[in-house]
Amino acid sequence: MSPQGTASPNAVRVPAPVNAHSHAFHRILRGRTHEGADGGAGDFWTWREHMYAAAQTLGPAAYQQLATAVFAEMVAAGYSAVGEFHYLHHRIDGTPYGARGSDGEPHAMELALGRAALAAGIRLVLLDTCYLRGGLAADGSVLELDETQARFSDGTVEGWLRRHGQLGAALAELDAGAGLLSLGAAVHSVRAVAPADLAAIAARLDPALPLHVHLSEQPAENDACHNAYGTSPTGLLKEAGLLGPRLSAVHATHLSDTDIAALGRGKAGIVMCPTTEADLGDGIGPARELADAGAHICLGSDQHAVLDPYLEQRALEHAERLRSGKRGRFSPTELSAAAREGGLRSLGLGDNDDFLLVRTDSVRTAGSRSGQLPLTATAADIAEVHINGQLVARDGIHTRLGDPAKLYTAFFTENPEFS
Ligand SMILES: [Zn+2]
C-alpha cells in the first residue's frame, strides 16, 4: 500500500504499521543499561545479564500490568499488531503454572500477555518460544540451562510441542471472538535448541503457523555454531528443514553471502530491529542484499529502547546509507511496506483496515511530501490510531487506558523491585 493514504486538510490516512518483534518485559531495562562498573556500558552479553535478572522476578500479575503499559505505548505510537516473542513460560524454578500441587492457572504468563493485548486493543500474535538449553560455549560445547533460564524451558521438544498445542485453545477462549489474539511459534535461537529438536519442530509444528527465530545477531553465535556443527546458524536451519516462507529470521546481522542467498531463496521474512541493533552495538545487517535476494523485510522494536514505527523505518534506511555511502537504499514506499505488509506477512496476519491519521502540519512534517513521511514524521505526529474498527488512541493517549506514561509510573511504583 502507498504510504500516501487518503488526504484530509491537516492529516493523511496511512495503513497502520506492525511490530514484528517484541519482548514486552525488556521495557524494564529502558534507560538502565548505559553505565557499567568499568565506566563503560558493557556489550550485548552484559546487557543480556541485566535482561535475565529482570526476567527472574516477573509473575503473571506484574507481567500483565507491565505488558498492558507496553502495548498501550505501542498502540499510541501507531502499532496495530505485535509479534510477542515470549519465553517467560513457567515459575522461576521451572514449575509450570497450574501444575498439580501448584496454584495458579495453566498458561498464566501467556494469558497475562493476552489480557494485556485485549486491554490495549492491539492485535497480538503470541510467538510462543521453544527454549531448551543454556546456549553454546565459544568452543561449541553445549551449556546447560542456568537458574535464570529455568522458567524458559519445557524440558524437551515434546514438552514444548505439547504445551504449545494446548495454548491455541486457551488463547481463542480468552479472545472470545474479539479477533485480536492468535498463536504463532518461535525457536529462541540455534544456541537454545539442538539440531535434532529443530528437525522435530520442522516435522511436527502446524505448517500454517508463523515461526520466528533469532539469527546471527552476534558474531559469537556464528563462531560457536561453526565450532559445534561446522556450519552457520542459517545453514543449520536449512539442514533442519526450517528455511521457508513461514520462517522469519530476527536480526540476521552477521551473514555470509551463502546465508543471504539461502534466506532469499527460502523467501524467509527478515525482522530488522534497527534501534535495538544500534543500542546493543550488534552491527548493521545486510537488509538491502537480503531484499534483493528474495527475502521479505519487516521491522520490530525488540527491547523497546524506542517505540516509534517511523524511527525504526528511518533507522533502517540510515544504517544502509552509513554502511554504503549511498542514499535511497530503501525508498519511502519500501520502508512503509516493510513496516506494514512485511509485518503482516511475517506474523501470518491477513490484510485489514487498521489505519493511522498522521499530522502533516507539525514542526516535523509541515512541508513534507506525504509519501516521504517515513523520513520525516515520528510517533508524536500520529493524531489517531484505528485498530479492528475501533479508535484506540488519539494524540498519544489511549482512549480506554489513558496516558501510557501513567501506566508505567503505576507499574514501577507498585512493583518497587523493578525500580
Ligand atoms: Zn529478540
Short mmCIF file of C-alpha atoms and ligand atoms in Angstrom, two decimals:
data_model
loop_
_atom_site.label_atom_id
_atom_site.label_comp_id
_atom_site.label_asym_id
_atom_site.label_seq_id
_atom_site.Cartn_x
_atom_site.Cartn_y
_atom_site.Cartn_z
CA MET A 1 0.00 0.00 0.00
CA SER A 2 1.13 3.52 -0.66
CA PRO A 3 2.28 5.50 2.39
CA GLN A 4 0.28 8.38 0.97
CA GLY A 5 -3.15 7.15 2.02
CA THR A 6 -6.20 9.40 1.84
CA ALA A 7 -5.51 13.08 2.36
CA SER A 8 -7.52 15.34 4.67
CA PRO A 9 -6.66 19.00 5.30
CA ASN A 10 -4.07 18.56 8.09
CA ALA A 11 -3.54 14.81 8.20
CA VAL A 12 -3.13 11.82 5.91
CA ARG A 13 -4.57 8.39 6.41
CA VAL A 14 -1.94 5.65 6.24
CA PRO A 15 -2.20 1.89 6.78
CA ALA A 16 -1.11 1.10 10.34
CA PRO A 17 2.33 -0.45 10.90
CA VAL A 18 3.05 -3.80 12.51
CA ASN A 19 5.65 -4.55 15.18
CA ALA A 20 7.05 -7.95 14.18
CA HIS A 21 9.39 -8.45 17.15
CA SER A 22 8.75 -7.56 20.77
CA HIS A 23 9.82 -8.74 24.21
CA ALA A 24 7.44 -6.76 26.41
CA PHE A 25 9.45 -7.31 29.60
CA HIS A 26 12.59 -5.74 28.10
CA ARG A 27 10.89 -2.36 28.57
CA ILE A 28 12.00 -2.56 32.21
CA LEU A 29 15.58 -2.02 31.02
CA ARG A 30 14.97 1.26 29.19
CA GLY A 31 17.41 3.85 30.50
CA ARG A 32 19.09 1.46 32.92
CA THR A 33 21.89 -0.20 30.99
CA HIS A 34 24.03 2.71 29.90
CA GLU A 35 26.64 2.57 32.63
CA GLY A 36 28.97 -0.07 34.00
CA ALA A 37 31.46 -0.59 36.81
CA ASP A 38 34.33 -0.04 34.38
CA GLY A 39 32.88 3.28 33.22
CA GLY A 40 31.63 1.67 30.03
CA ALA A 41 28.18 0.36 29.24
CA GLY A 42 29.21 -3.23 28.56
CA ASP A 43 28.26 -5.16 25.45
CA PHE A 44 25.37 -7.33 24.25
CA TRP A 45 26.34 -10.10 26.66
CA THR A 46 26.42 -7.87 29.76
CA TRP A 47 23.08 -6.34 28.66
CA ARG A 48 21.77 -9.92 28.46
CA GLU A 49 22.67 -10.42 32.14
CA HIS A 50 20.58 -7.34 33.07
CA MET A 51 17.73 -8.72 30.98
CA TYR A 52 17.83 -12.15 32.61
CA ALA A 53 17.82 -10.53 36.06
CA ALA A 54 14.63 -8.65 35.12
CA ALA A 55 13.10 -11.86 33.73
CA GLN A 56 13.62 -13.67 37.01
CA THR A 57 11.21 -11.69 39.12
CA LEU A 58 8.12 -11.22 36.96
CA GLY A 59 4.97 -13.09 37.97
CA PRO A 60 1.71 -13.14 36.00
CA ALA A 61 0.08 -10.11 37.69
CA ALA A 62 3.09 -7.84 37.30
CA TYR A 63 3.67 -9.16 33.77
CA GLN A 64 0.11 -8.28 32.79
CA GLN A 65 0.42 -4.81 34.30
CA LEU A 66 3.73 -4.16 32.55
CA ALA A 67 2.61 -5.60 29.20
CA THR A 68 -0.60 -3.53 29.33
CA ALA A 69 1.53 -0.40 29.63
CA VAL A 70 3.89 -1.57 26.85
CA PHE A 71 1.05 -2.45 24.48
CA ALA A 72 -0.70 0.85 25.30
CA GLU A 73 2.51 2.72 24.47
CA MET A 74 2.80 0.65 21.27
CA VAL A 75 -0.76 1.47 20.20
CA ALA A 76 -0.34 5.16 20.99
CA ALA A 77 2.87 5.10 18.90
CA GLY A 78 0.89 3.75 15.94
CA TYR A 79 1.49 -0.02 16.01
CA SER A 80 -1.63 -2.03 15.20
CA ALA A 81 -0.21 -5.53 15.78
CA VAL A 82 2.65 -7.12 17.67
CA GLY A 83 4.57 -10.36 17.43
CA GLU A 84 5.43 -11.09 21.06
CA PHE A 85 8.45 -13.40 21.19
CA HIS A 86 7.62 -14.96 24.50
CA TYR A 87 9.68 -17.33 26.63
CA LEU A 88 8.82 -16.48 30.27
CA HIS A 89 6.63 -19.57 30.43
CA HIS A 90 6.90 -21.04 33.92
CA ARG A 91 7.57 -20.23 37.54
CA ILE A 92 11.05 -19.08 38.46
CA ASP A 93 12.11 -22.66 39.30
CA GLY A 94 10.68 -24.03 36.05
CA THR A 95 7.47 -25.49 37.51
CA PRO A 96 4.53 -24.88 35.14
CA TYR A 97 1.72 -22.63 36.37
CA GLY A 98 -1.33 -24.74 37.08
CA ALA A 99 0.77 -27.89 37.58
CA ARG A 100 -0.54 -30.43 40.08
CA GLY A 101 0.15 -29.23 43.59
CA SER A 102 0.83 -25.71 42.36
CA ASP A 103 -1.60 -22.82 42.46
CA GLY A 104 -2.25 -20.56 39.52
CA GLU A 105 -3.95 -21.15 36.18
CA PRO A 106 -2.34 -23.06 33.32
CA HIS A 107 -0.64 -20.76 30.77
CA ALA A 108 -0.73 -17.93 33.34
CA MET A 109 2.10 -15.93 31.74
CA GLU A 110 0.76 -16.39 28.20
CA LEU A 111 -2.75 -15.37 29.26
CA ALA A 112 -1.29 -12.32 31.04
CA LEU A 113 0.01 -11.18 27.64
CA GLY A 114 -3.33 -11.96 26.01
CA ARG A 115 -5.24 -9.94 28.61
CA ALA A 116 -2.81 -7.04 28.19
CA ALA A 117 -3.33 -7.07 24.41
CA LEU A 118 -7.12 -7.15 24.77
CA ALA A 119 -6.98 -4.22 27.21
CA ALA A 120 -4.78 -2.23 24.83
CA GLY A 121 -6.77 -3.22 21.73
CA ILE A 122 -3.69 -4.38 19.80
CA ARG A 123 -3.55 -7.48 17.61
CA LEU A 124 -1.29 -9.97 19.40
CA VAL A 125 0.43 -12.86 17.67
CA LEU A 126 1.90 -14.81 20.57
CA LEU A 127 5.14 -16.29 19.27
CA ASP A 128 5.40 -18.91 21.98
CA THR A 129 9.06 -19.81 22.12
CA CYS A 130 10.93 -23.09 22.39
CA TYR A 131 13.97 -22.60 24.64
CA LEU A 132 15.60 -25.80 25.84
CA ARG A 133 19.25 -25.28 26.72
CA GLY A 134 21.57 -22.58 28.02
CA GLY A 135 23.47 -21.97 24.82
CA LEU A 136 26.72 -22.83 23.09
CA ALA A 137 30.13 -22.05 24.53
CA ALA A 138 32.75 -20.50 22.26
CA ASP A 139 34.26 -23.92 21.60
CA GLY A 140 30.88 -25.25 20.50
CA SER A 141 30.15 -27.26 23.65
CA VAL A 142 26.55 -27.19 24.90
CA LEU A 143 25.73 -25.17 28.02
CA GLU A 144 23.02 -26.39 30.39
CA LEU A 145 20.23 -24.02 31.43
CA ASP A 146 21.26 -21.92 34.39
CA GLU A 147 18.88 -20.95 37.19
CA THR A 148 17.83 -17.71 35.47
CA GLN A 149 16.77 -19.69 32.40
CA ALA A 150 14.82 -22.47 34.16
CA ARG A 151 11.48 -20.78 33.60
CA PHE A 152 12.06 -20.55 29.84
CA SER A 153 12.21 -24.31 29.28
CA ASP A 154 9.63 -27.06 28.76
CA GLY A 155 12.34 -29.67 29.35
CA THR A 156 12.10 -31.38 25.96
CA VAL A 157 10.87 -30.51 22.50
CA GLU A 158 7.92 -32.86 23.13
CA GLY A 159 7.10 -30.84 26.25
CA TRP A 160 7.15 -27.60 24.27
CA LEU A 161 5.06 -29.05 21.41
CA ARG A 162 2.53 -30.39 23.91
CA ARG A 163 2.15 -27.10 25.81
CA HIS A 164 2.13 -25.14 22.54
CA GLY A 165 -0.59 -27.44 21.20
CA GLN A 166 -2.80 -26.61 24.19
CA LEU A 167 -2.18 -22.89 24.06
CA GLY A 168 -4.16 -22.12 20.90
CA ALA A 169 -7.46 -23.14 22.51
CA ALA A 170 -6.68 -21.18 25.70
CA LEU A 171 -5.94 -18.04 23.66
CA ALA A 172 -9.05 -18.48 21.50
CA GLU A 173 -11.18 -18.80 24.62
CA LEU A 174 -9.68 -15.62 26.05
CA ASP A 175 -10.13 -13.80 22.72
CA ALA A 176 -13.83 -14.72 22.76
CA GLY A 177 -14.39 -13.57 19.21
CA ALA A 178 -12.64 -10.20 19.58
CA GLY A 179 -10.37 -11.15 16.69
CA LEU A 180 -7.23 -9.79 18.35
CA LEU A 181 -5.35 -12.85 19.68
CA SER A 182 -3.65 -15.56 17.67
CA LEU A 183 -0.89 -18.09 18.16
CA GLY A 184 2.45 -18.32 16.39
CA ALA A 185 5.67 -20.03 17.33
CA ALA A 186 9.36 -19.32 17.78
CA VAL A 187 12.64 -21.07 18.29
CA HIS A 188 14.72 -18.87 20.55
CA SER A 189 17.95 -19.44 18.57
CA VAL A 190 20.21 -22.23 17.41
CA ARG A 191 22.00 -21.64 20.72
CA ALA A 192 18.92 -22.63 22.72
CA VAL A 193 17.55 -25.52 20.61
CA ALA A 194 19.58 -28.52 19.38
CA PRO A 195 19.60 -29.60 15.70
CA ALA A 196 17.52 -32.76 16.33
CA ASP A 197 14.92 -30.63 18.12
CA LEU A 198 14.89 -28.12 15.24
CA ALA A 199 14.15 -31.02 12.89
CA ALA A 200 11.36 -32.25 15.20
CA ILE A 201 9.77 -28.80 15.12
CA ALA A 202 10.05 -28.70 11.32
CA ALA A 203 8.28 -32.06 11.12
CA ARG A 204 5.62 -31.60 13.78
CA LEU A 205 4.67 -27.94 14.20
CA ASP A 206 1.48 -26.93 12.35
CA PRO A 207 2.84 -25.66 8.99
CA ALA A 208 0.22 -22.89 8.91
CA LEU A 209 1.80 -21.15 11.91
CA PRO A 210 4.41 -18.43 11.55
CA LEU A 211 7.76 -19.41 13.06
CA HIS A 212 10.35 -16.89 14.22
CA VAL A 213 13.98 -17.34 15.29
CA HIS A 214 16.77 -15.03 16.50
CA LEU A 215 19.52 -15.42 13.91
CA SER A 216 23.17 -14.38 13.87
CA GLU A 217 22.73 -11.26 15.99
CA GLN A 218 26.29 -11.57 17.25
CA PRO A 219 29.50 -12.93 15.66
CA ALA A 220 29.99 -15.10 18.76
CA GLU A 221 26.83 -17.08 17.88
CA ASN A 222 28.21 -17.79 14.40
CA ASP A 223 31.61 -18.83 15.77
CA ALA A 224 30.11 -21.17 18.36
CA CYS A 225 27.76 -22.68 15.78
CA HIS A 226 30.62 -23.31 13.35
CA ASN A 227 32.67 -24.90 16.14
CA ALA A 228 29.77 -27.10 17.19
CA TYR A 229 28.29 -28.10 13.82
CA GLY A 230 30.62 -26.93 11.06
CA THR A 231 28.02 -24.62 9.58
CA SER A 232 26.38 -21.25 10.16
CA PRO A 233 23.10 -20.78 12.07
CA THR A 234 21.37 -20.24 8.72
CA GLY A 235 22.95 -23.46 7.41
CA LEU A 236 21.68 -25.29 10.49
CA LEU A 237 18.11 -24.04 9.98
CA LYS A 238 18.30 -25.15 6.35
CA GLU A 239 19.55 -28.62 7.29
CA ALA A 240 16.69 -28.92 9.80
CA GLY A 241 14.12 -28.14 7.10
CA LEU A 242 13.04 -24.85 8.67
CA LEU A 243 14.13 -22.44 5.98
CA GLY A 244 10.99 -21.44 4.08
CA PRO A 245 8.33 -18.72 3.65
CA ARG A 246 6.76 -19.22 7.09
CA LEU A 247 10.12 -18.61 8.79
CA SER A 248 11.13 -15.14 9.96
CA ALA A 249 14.74 -14.57 10.99
CA VAL A 250 15.13 -11.84 13.59
CA HIS A 251 18.19 -9.54 13.26
CA ALA A 252 20.13 -11.57 10.64
CA THR A 253 23.02 -9.19 11.27
CA HIS A 254 26.16 -11.23 10.59
CA LEU A 255 25.56 -13.31 7.46
CA SER A 256 27.73 -14.79 4.75
CA ASP A 257 26.82 -14.48 1.07
CA THR A 258 25.73 -18.12 1.21
CA ASP A 259 23.42 -17.35 4.15
CA ILE A 260 21.89 -14.37 2.31
CA ALA A 261 21.26 -16.45 -0.81
CA ALA A 262 19.67 -19.25 1.23
CA LEU A 263 17.34 -16.90 3.14
CA GLY A 264 16.40 -15.20 -0.13
CA ARG A 265 15.72 -18.47 -1.95
CA GLY A 266 13.64 -19.62 1.01
CA LYS A 267 11.52 -16.41 0.79
CA ALA A 268 12.01 -16.01 4.52
CA GLY A 269 10.93 -12.95 6.47
CA ILE A 270 13.73 -10.86 7.97
CA VAL A 271 12.81 -8.86 11.06
CA MET A 272 15.25 -5.99 11.30
CA CYS A 273 15.21 -4.21 14.68
CA PRO A 274 17.31 -1.16 13.81
CA THR A 275 17.02 0.88 17.02
CA THR A 276 17.76 -2.16 19.18
CA GLU A 277 20.64 -3.29 16.98
CA ALA A 278 22.11 0.22 17.27
CA ASP A 279 21.52 0.35 21.04
CA LEU A 280 23.21 -3.01 21.60
CA GLY A 281 26.04 -2.41 19.16
CA ASP A 282 25.08 -5.52 17.19
CA GLY A 283 26.18 -4.19 13.82
CA ILE A 284 24.29 -3.44 10.61
CA GLY A 285 22.63 -6.37 8.87
CA PRO A 286 22.61 -6.74 5.07
CA ALA A 287 18.96 -5.71 4.64
CA ARG A 288 19.25 -4.49 1.05
CA GLU A 289 21.11 -7.61 -0.05
CA LEU A 290 18.53 -9.83 1.67
CA ALA A 291 15.65 -8.00 -0.02
CA ASP A 292 17.38 -8.25 -3.39
CA ALA A 293 17.91 -11.99 -2.83
CA GLY A 294 14.15 -12.51 -2.32
CA ALA A 295 13.67 -12.23 1.45
CA HIS A 296 10.87 -10.08 2.90
CA ILE A 297 12.00 -7.25 5.18
CA CYS A 298 9.91 -6.30 8.20
CA LEU A 299 10.55 -4.30 11.36
CA GLY A 300 10.45 -4.86 15.11
CA SER A 301 11.12 -2.80 18.23
CA ASP A 302 12.55 -5.78 20.15
CA GLN A 303 13.73 -4.37 23.51
CA HIS A 304 11.70 -1.11 23.26
CA ALA A 305 14.55 1.29 23.92
CA VAL A 306 12.49 3.14 21.29
CA LEU A 307 8.81 2.58 20.45
CA ASP A 308 8.22 4.50 17.24
CA PRO A 309 7.46 2.88 13.88
CA TYR A 310 8.72 5.92 11.99
CA LEU A 311 12.06 5.91 13.78
CA GLU A 312 12.50 2.19 13.01
CA GLN A 313 11.86 2.83 9.31
CA ARG A 314 14.28 5.74 9.30
CA ALA A 315 16.96 3.84 11.24
CA LEU A 316 16.79 1.01 8.68
CA GLU A 317 17.48 3.40 5.83
CA HIS A 318 20.03 5.48 7.76
CA ALA A 319 22.07 2.39 8.64
CA GLU A 320 22.05 1.41 4.95
CA ARG A 321 23.24 4.90 3.99
CA LEU A 322 26.01 4.85 6.59
CA ARG A 323 27.38 1.50 5.52
CA SER A 324 27.02 2.03 1.76
CA GLY A 325 27.69 5.74 1.32
CA LYS A 326 24.54 5.90 -0.83
CA ARG A 327 21.07 7.39 -0.30
CA GLY A 328 17.78 5.80 -1.22
CA ARG A 329 18.74 2.20 -0.41
CA PHE A 330 15.10 1.70 0.58
CA SER A 331 12.55 4.09 -0.90
CA PRO A 332 9.96 5.61 1.45
CA THR A 333 7.40 3.27 -0.13
CA GLU A 334 9.62 0.26 0.61
CA LEU A 335 10.12 1.45 4.20
CA SER A 336 6.39 1.72 4.84
CA ALA A 337 5.84 -1.66 3.15
CA ALA A 338 8.43 -3.22 5.49
CA ALA A 339 6.60 -1.70 8.46
CA ARG A 340 3.18 -2.82 7.26
CA GLU A 341 2.95 -5.63 4.66
CA GLY A 342 6.23 -7.23 5.73
CA GLY A 343 5.00 -7.40 9.31
CA LEU A 344 1.56 -8.77 8.42
CA ARG A 345 3.16 -11.49 6.29
CA SER A 346 5.71 -12.38 8.95
CA LEU A 347 3.03 -12.78 11.62
CA GLY A 348 0.64 -14.74 9.41
CA LEU A 349 -1.97 -11.96 9.56
CA GLY A 350 -4.23 -11.18 6.61
CA ASP A 351 -4.82 -7.67 5.32
CA ASN A 352 -7.06 -5.39 7.38
CA ASP A 353 -8.31 -1.82 7.53
CA ASP A 354 -6.25 -0.67 10.52
CA PHE A 355 -5.04 2.86 9.89
CA LEU A 356 -3.43 5.99 11.31
CA LEU A 357 -4.11 9.65 10.76
CA VAL A 358 -0.72 11.38 10.62
CA ARG A 359 -0.46 15.13 11.01
CA THR A 360 1.09 16.96 8.10
CA ASP A 361 1.25 20.35 9.82
CA SER A 362 3.60 19.59 12.74
CA VAL A 363 7.03 21.13 13.19
CA ARG A 364 8.49 17.91 11.72
CA THR A 365 6.07 17.31 8.87
CA ALA A 366 4.98 20.76 7.63
CA GLY A 367 6.09 20.97 4.01
CA SER A 368 6.98 17.28 3.81
CA ARG A 369 5.53 15.38 0.89
CA SER A 370 3.17 12.84 2.40
CA GLY A 371 4.94 10.00 0.59
CA GLN A 372 8.15 10.91 2.41
CA LEU A 373 6.70 10.80 5.94
CA PRO A 374 8.80 7.69 6.77
CA LEU A 375 11.81 10.03 6.67
CA THR A 376 10.25 12.99 8.48
CA ALA A 377 7.47 12.02 10.89
CA THR A 378 7.68 10.49 14.36
CA ALA A 379 5.08 8.83 16.54
CA ALA A 380 4.39 12.29 18.02
CA ASP A 381 2.72 13.22 14.71
CA ILE A 382 0.09 10.49 14.95
CA ALA A 383 -3.31 12.05 15.57
CA GLU A 384 -5.42 8.87 15.60
CA VAL A 385 -4.90 5.10 15.65
CA HIS A 386 -7.71 2.82 14.45
CA ILE A 387 -7.46 -0.94 15.02
CA ASN A 388 -10.10 -3.57 14.29
CA GLY A 389 -12.71 -0.86 13.65
CA GLN A 390 -12.04 0.97 16.94
CA LEU A 391 -10.39 4.31 17.66
CA VAL A 392 -7.81 3.17 20.22
CA ALA A 393 -5.52 6.18 20.63
CA ARG A 394 -5.61 9.89 19.98
CA ASP A 395 -2.60 12.23 20.28
CA GLY A 396 -0.54 9.73 22.25
CA ILE A 397 -3.30 8.94 24.74
CA HIS A 398 -5.04 5.57 24.80
CA THR A 399 -8.80 6.01 24.53
CA ARG A 400 -9.56 3.46 27.28
CA LEU A 401 -6.36 3.23 29.33
CA GLY A 402 -5.32 6.89 29.29
CA ASP A 403 -1.75 8.12 29.24
CA PRO A 404 0.72 5.21 28.85
CA ALA A 405 3.24 7.15 30.97
CA LYS A 406 0.89 6.91 33.93
CA LEU A 407 0.57 3.16 33.43
CA TYR A 408 4.36 2.84 33.63
CA THR A 409 4.55 5.09 36.68
CA ALA A 410 1.97 2.90 38.41
CA PHE A 411 3.89 -0.25 37.43
CA PHE A 412 7.22 0.98 38.80
CA THR A 413 5.56 2.38 41.96
CA GLU A 414 3.59 -0.78 42.72
CA ASN A 415 6.48 -3.11 41.84
CA PRO A 416 9.47 -1.46 43.55
CA GLU A 417 11.69 -4.47 42.87
CA PHE A 418 11.98 -3.16 39.28
CA SER A 419 12.73 0.43 40.28
ZN ZN B 1 14.58 -10.56 20.42
#
